[in-house]
């Protein structure tokens, strides 16, 4: 018959089994390395959430303007894009009189509007930008800001072309 254990239950065998219980230095270093790599990957992304949110809002506003421009040219009718500031929960936006192809509401982003005569004003109520079938528009510049990030969306009054520029300080 073969013995089950290579060691007889003596005090030497029990002392040897107590010594191997635990983690080696290599195992501890490996776990700490994995935790460190995960922290390096996760921490910078948490800090960039606001930057990505602002960038997404800017792209959404620019896309709405380009969509309104295309709708005007394709349908042969003027089309309007509407921009609202951040409203309180119980506040309803004043709806525009003419039909809008879409609206954009800022979420924590400060919106200012500079018209074609270079008058700049904060958007307190709403701003409507209308595109015409022949390619023109009411024009102007939307100035978006969130914290230290800033962007401007220029709408050419003659061609209706929309250009987005991120302002770095």
mmCIF file of C-alpha atoms in Angstrom:
data_model
loop_
_atom_site.group_PDB
_atom_site.id
_atom_site.type_symbol
_atom_site.label_atom_id
_atom_site.label_comp_id
_atom_site.label_asym_id
_atom_site.label_seq_id
_atom_site.Cartn_x
_atom_site.Cartn_y
_atom_site.Cartn_z
ATOM 1 C CA UNK A 1 0.000 0.000 0.000
ATOM 2 C CA UNK A 2 1.245 3.481 -0.898
ATOM 3 C CA UNK A 3 1.323 6.116 1.826
ATOM 4 C CA UNK A 4 -0.978 9.114 1.202
ATOM 5 C CA UNK A 5 1.474 11.653 2.456
ATOM 6 C CA UNK A 6 5.190 11.711 2.018
ATOM 7 C CA UNK A 7 5.444 13.077 5.499
ATOM 8 C CA UNK A 8 4.389 11.381 8.675
ATOM 9 C CA UNK A 9 2.398 13.534 11.046
ATOM 10 C CA UNK A 10 5.318 14.686 13.119
ATOM 11 C CA UNK A 11 6.306 18.119 14.310
ATOM 12 C CA UNK A 12 8.813 18.509 11.417
ATOM 13 C CA UNK A 13 6.120 18.014 8.782
ATOM 14 C CA UNK A 14 3.702 20.447 10.457
ATOM 15 C CA UNK A 15 6.425 23.103 10.731
ATOM 16 C CA UNK A 16 7.263 22.743 7.027
ATOM 17 C CA UNK A 17 3.586 23.151 5.944
ATOM 18 C CA UNK A 18 3.240 26.286 8.068
ATOM 19 C CA UNK A 19 6.220 27.893 6.318
ATOM 20 C CA UNK A 20 4.721 27.563 2.797
ATOM 21 C CA UNK A 21 1.414 29.194 3.726
ATOM 22 C CA UNK A 22 1.429 32.775 2.349
ATOM 23 C CA UNK A 23 2.386 34.731 -0.763
ATOM 24 C CA UNK A 24 5.811 34.969 -2.281
ATOM 25 C CA UNK A 25 7.443 38.283 -3.061
ATOM 26 C CA UNK A 26 7.012 37.614 -6.784
ATOM 27 C CA UNK A 27 3.243 37.111 -6.399
ATOM 28 C CA UNK A 28 2.886 40.342 -4.416
ATOM 29 C CA UNK A 29 4.883 42.328 -6.986
ATOM 30 C CA UNK A 30 2.789 40.900 -9.820
ATOM 31 C CA UNK A 31 -0.481 41.916 -8.144
ATOM 32 C CA UNK A 32 0.839 45.414 -7.364
ATOM 33 C CA UNK A 33 1.983 45.804 -10.987
ATOM 34 C CA UNK A 34 -1.470 44.859 -12.296
ATOM 35 C CA UNK A 35 -3.164 47.309 -9.902
ATOM 36 C CA UNK A 36 -0.723 50.045 -10.938
ATOM 37 C CA UNK A 37 -1.378 49.467 -14.644
ATOM 38 C CA UNK A 38 -5.142 49.573 -14.076
ATOM 39 C CA UNK A 39 -4.802 52.854 -12.167
ATOM 40 C CA UNK A 40 -2.738 54.392 -14.974
ATOM 41 C CA UNK A 41 -5.436 53.476 -17.486
ATOM 42 C CA UNK A 42 -8.473 54.497 -15.410
ATOM 43 C CA UNK A 43 -7.422 57.724 -13.642
ATOM 44 C CA UNK A 44 -6.684 59.869 -16.741
ATOM 45 C CA UNK A 45 -10.002 58.850 -18.312
ATOM 46 C CA UNK A 46 -11.948 59.963 -15.257
ATOM 47 C CA UNK A 47 -10.359 63.422 -15.532
ATOM 48 C CA UNK A 48 -11.205 63.733 -19.237
ATOM 49 C CA UNK A 49 -14.949 63.119 -18.884
ATOM 50 C CA UNK A 50 -15.713 66.869 -18.886
ATOM 51 C CA UNK A 51 -13.506 67.414 -21.938
ATOM 52 C CA UNK A 52 -15.242 64.634 -23.831
ATOM 53 C CA UNK A 53 -18.669 65.931 -22.788
ATOM 54 C CA UNK A 54 -17.840 69.422 -24.041
ATOM 55 C CA UNK A 55 -16.438 68.043 -27.283
ATOM 56 C CA UNK A 56 -19.561 65.936 -27.820
ATOM 57 C CA UNK A 57 -21.835 68.941 -27.196
ATOM 58 C CA UNK A 58 -19.837 71.042 -29.658
ATOM 59 C CA UNK A 59 -20.017 68.327 -32.329
ATOM 60 C CA UNK A 60 -23.758 67.956 -31.719
ATOM 61 C CA UNK A 61 -24.346 71.705 -32.183
ATOM 62 C CA UNK A 62 -22.244 71.750 -35.351
ATOM 63 C CA UNK A 63 -24.068 68.695 -36.716
ATOM 64 C CA UNK A 64 -27.443 70.328 -36.090
ATOM 65 C CA UNK A 65 -26.360 73.388 -38.061
ATOM 66 C CA UNK A 66 -25.081 71.286 -40.962
ATOM 67 C CA UNK A 67 -28.315 69.262 -40.928
ATOM 68 C CA UNK A 68 -30.430 72.437 -41.067
ATOM 69 C CA UNK A 69 -28.319 73.685 -43.974
ATOM 70 C CA UNK A 70 -28.814 70.429 -45.926
ATOM 71 C CA UNK A 71 -32.566 70.380 -45.238
ATOM 72 C CA UNK A 72 -32.913 73.940 -46.567
ATOM 73 C CA UNK A 73 -31.093 73.120 -49.798
ATOM 74 C CA UNK A 74 -32.867 69.798 -50.382
ATOM 75 C CA UNK A 75 -36.401 70.909 -49.494
ATOM 76 C CA UNK A 76 -36.182 74.348 -51.089
ATOM 77 C CA UNK A 77 -37.608 75.891 -47.895
ATOM 78 C CA UNK A 78 -35.839 77.872 -45.157
ATOM 79 C CA UNK A 79 -34.913 75.741 -42.154
ATOM 80 C CA UNK A 80 -34.058 76.844 -38.650
ATOM 81 C CA UNK A 81 -31.831 75.421 -35.912
ATOM 82 C CA UNK A 82 -32.691 76.532 -32.378
ATOM 83 C CA UNK A 83 -30.251 76.825 -29.470
ATOM 84 C CA UNK A 84 -31.382 77.029 -25.831
ATOM 85 C CA UNK A 85 -29.381 77.745 -22.688
ATOM 86 C CA UNK A 86 -29.532 75.402 -19.710
ATOM 87 C CA UNK A 87 -32.970 75.727 -18.170
ATOM 88 C CA UNK A 88 -34.191 74.966 -14.677
ATOM 89 C CA UNK A 89 -36.151 71.728 -14.227
ATOM 90 C CA UNK A 90 -39.536 73.480 -13.961
ATOM 91 C CA UNK A 91 -38.816 75.939 -16.793
ATOM 92 C CA UNK A 92 -40.204 75.388 -20.297
ATOM 93 C CA UNK A 93 -38.373 76.832 -23.310
ATOM 94 C CA UNK A 94 -40.192 79.462 -25.378
ATOM 95 C CA UNK A 95 -40.964 77.610 -28.574
ATOM 96 C CA UNK A 96 -40.112 79.438 -31.786
ATOM 97 C CA UNK A 97 -42.896 80.636 -34.069
ATOM 98 C CA UNK A 98 -41.550 78.933 -37.183
ATOM 99 C CA UNK A 99 -40.772 75.272 -37.432
ATOM 100 C CA UNK A 100 -37.299 74.223 -36.396
ATOM 101 C CA UNK A 101 -35.502 71.196 -37.845
ATOM 102 C CA UNK A 102 -33.955 70.602 -34.456
ATOM 103 C CA UNK A 103 -32.971 72.174 -31.195
ATOM 104 C CA UNK A 104 -29.868 72.008 -29.036
ATOM 105 C CA UNK A 105 -29.858 72.653 -25.312
ATOM 106 C CA UNK A 106 -26.637 73.336 -23.467
ATOM 107 C CA UNK A 107 -25.892 71.069 -20.533
ATOM 108 C CA UNK A 108 -23.563 73.050 -18.319
ATOM 109 C CA UNK A 109 -22.117 74.905 -21.295
ATOM 110 C CA UNK A 110 -22.187 78.697 -21.462
ATOM 111 C CA UNK A 111 -23.516 79.893 -24.823
ATOM 112 C CA UNK A 112 -22.919 83.323 -26.318
ATOM 113 C CA UNK A 113 -23.907 84.512 -29.785
ATOM 114 C CA UNK A 114 -22.041 87.000 -31.963
ATOM 115 C CA UNK A 115 -24.150 88.205 -34.871
ATOM 116 C CA UNK A 116 -22.865 89.330 -38.267
ATOM 117 C CA UNK A 117 -22.434 92.921 -36.966
ATOM 118 C CA UNK A 118 -20.050 91.652 -34.217
ATOM 119 C CA UNK A 119 -22.503 92.297 -31.388
ATOM 120 C CA UNK A 120 -21.969 89.642 -28.759
ATOM 121 C CA UNK A 121 -24.641 88.669 -26.242
ATOM 122 C CA UNK A 122 -25.306 85.763 -23.887
ATOM 123 C CA UNK A 123 -28.038 83.347 -24.904
ATOM 124 C CA UNK A 124 -30.647 83.885 -22.195
ATOM 125 C CA UNK A 125 -33.746 82.747 -24.045
ATOM 126 C CA UNK A 126 -32.948 81.160 -27.404
ATOM 127 C CA UNK A 127 -31.074 81.763 -30.634
ATOM 128 C CA UNK A 128 -32.408 80.761 -34.024
ATOM 129 C CA UNK A 129 -30.161 80.358 -37.018
ATOM 130 C CA UNK A 130 -31.989 80.110 -40.325
ATOM 131 C CA UNK A 131 -30.572 78.610 -43.502
ATOM 132 C CA UNK A 132 -32.003 79.491 -46.914
ATOM 133 C CA UNK A 133 -32.363 77.240 -49.997
ATOM 134 C CA UNK A 134 -29.944 79.291 -52.105
ATOM 135 C CA UNK A 135 -27.170 78.601 -49.570
ATOM 136 C CA UNK A 136 -27.177 81.687 -47.364
ATOM 137 C CA UNK A 137 -28.010 81.954 -43.687
ATOM 138 C CA UNK A 138 -28.635 84.478 -40.943
ATOM 139 C CA UNK A 139 -24.987 83.892 -40.028
ATOM 140 C CA UNK A 140 -23.124 84.592 -36.825
ATOM 141 C CA UNK A 141 -20.888 82.786 -34.372
ATOM 142 C CA UNK A 142 -21.873 80.548 -31.483
ATOM 143 C CA UNK A 143 -19.336 80.778 -28.656
ATOM 144 C CA UNK A 144 -19.419 77.769 -26.344
ATOM 145 C CA UNK A 145 -17.496 77.571 -23.067
ATOM 146 C CA UNK A 146 -17.305 75.050 -20.259
ATOM 147 C CA UNK A 147 -14.687 75.659 -17.611
ATOM 148 C CA UNK A 148 -11.388 76.387 -19.371
ATOM 149 C CA UNK A 149 -12.547 74.866 -22.660
ATOM 150 C CA UNK A 150 -13.864 77.089 -25.414
ATOM 151 C CA UNK A 151 -15.082 76.565 -28.949
ATOM 152 C CA UNK A 152 -16.554 78.755 -31.646
ATOM 153 C CA UNK A 153 -18.907 77.671 -34.397
ATOM 154 C CA UNK A 154 -18.862 80.146 -37.290
ATOM 155 C CA UNK A 155 -21.810 80.275 -39.685
ATOM 156 C CA UNK A 156 -21.031 82.167 -42.895
ATOM 157 C CA UNK A 157 -23.994 84.407 -43.814
ATOM 158 C CA UNK A 158 -23.305 84.183 -47.580
ATOM 159 C CA UNK A 159 -22.536 80.490 -48.085
ATOM 160 C CA UNK A 160 -24.072 78.996 -44.934
ATOM 161 C CA UNK A 161 -20.856 77.063 -44.361
ATOM 162 C CA UNK A 162 -20.370 75.892 -40.749
ATOM 163 C CA UNK A 163 -16.838 75.792 -39.280
ATOM 164 C CA UNK A 164 -15.946 74.691 -35.757
ATOM 165 C CA UNK A 165 -12.791 75.871 -34.019
ATOM 166 C CA UNK A 166 -11.592 74.892 -30.551
ATOM 167 C CA UNK A 167 -9.956 77.805 -28.750
ATOM 168 C CA UNK A 168 -6.937 76.924 -26.626
ATOM 169 C CA UNK A 169 -5.700 79.221 -23.899
#
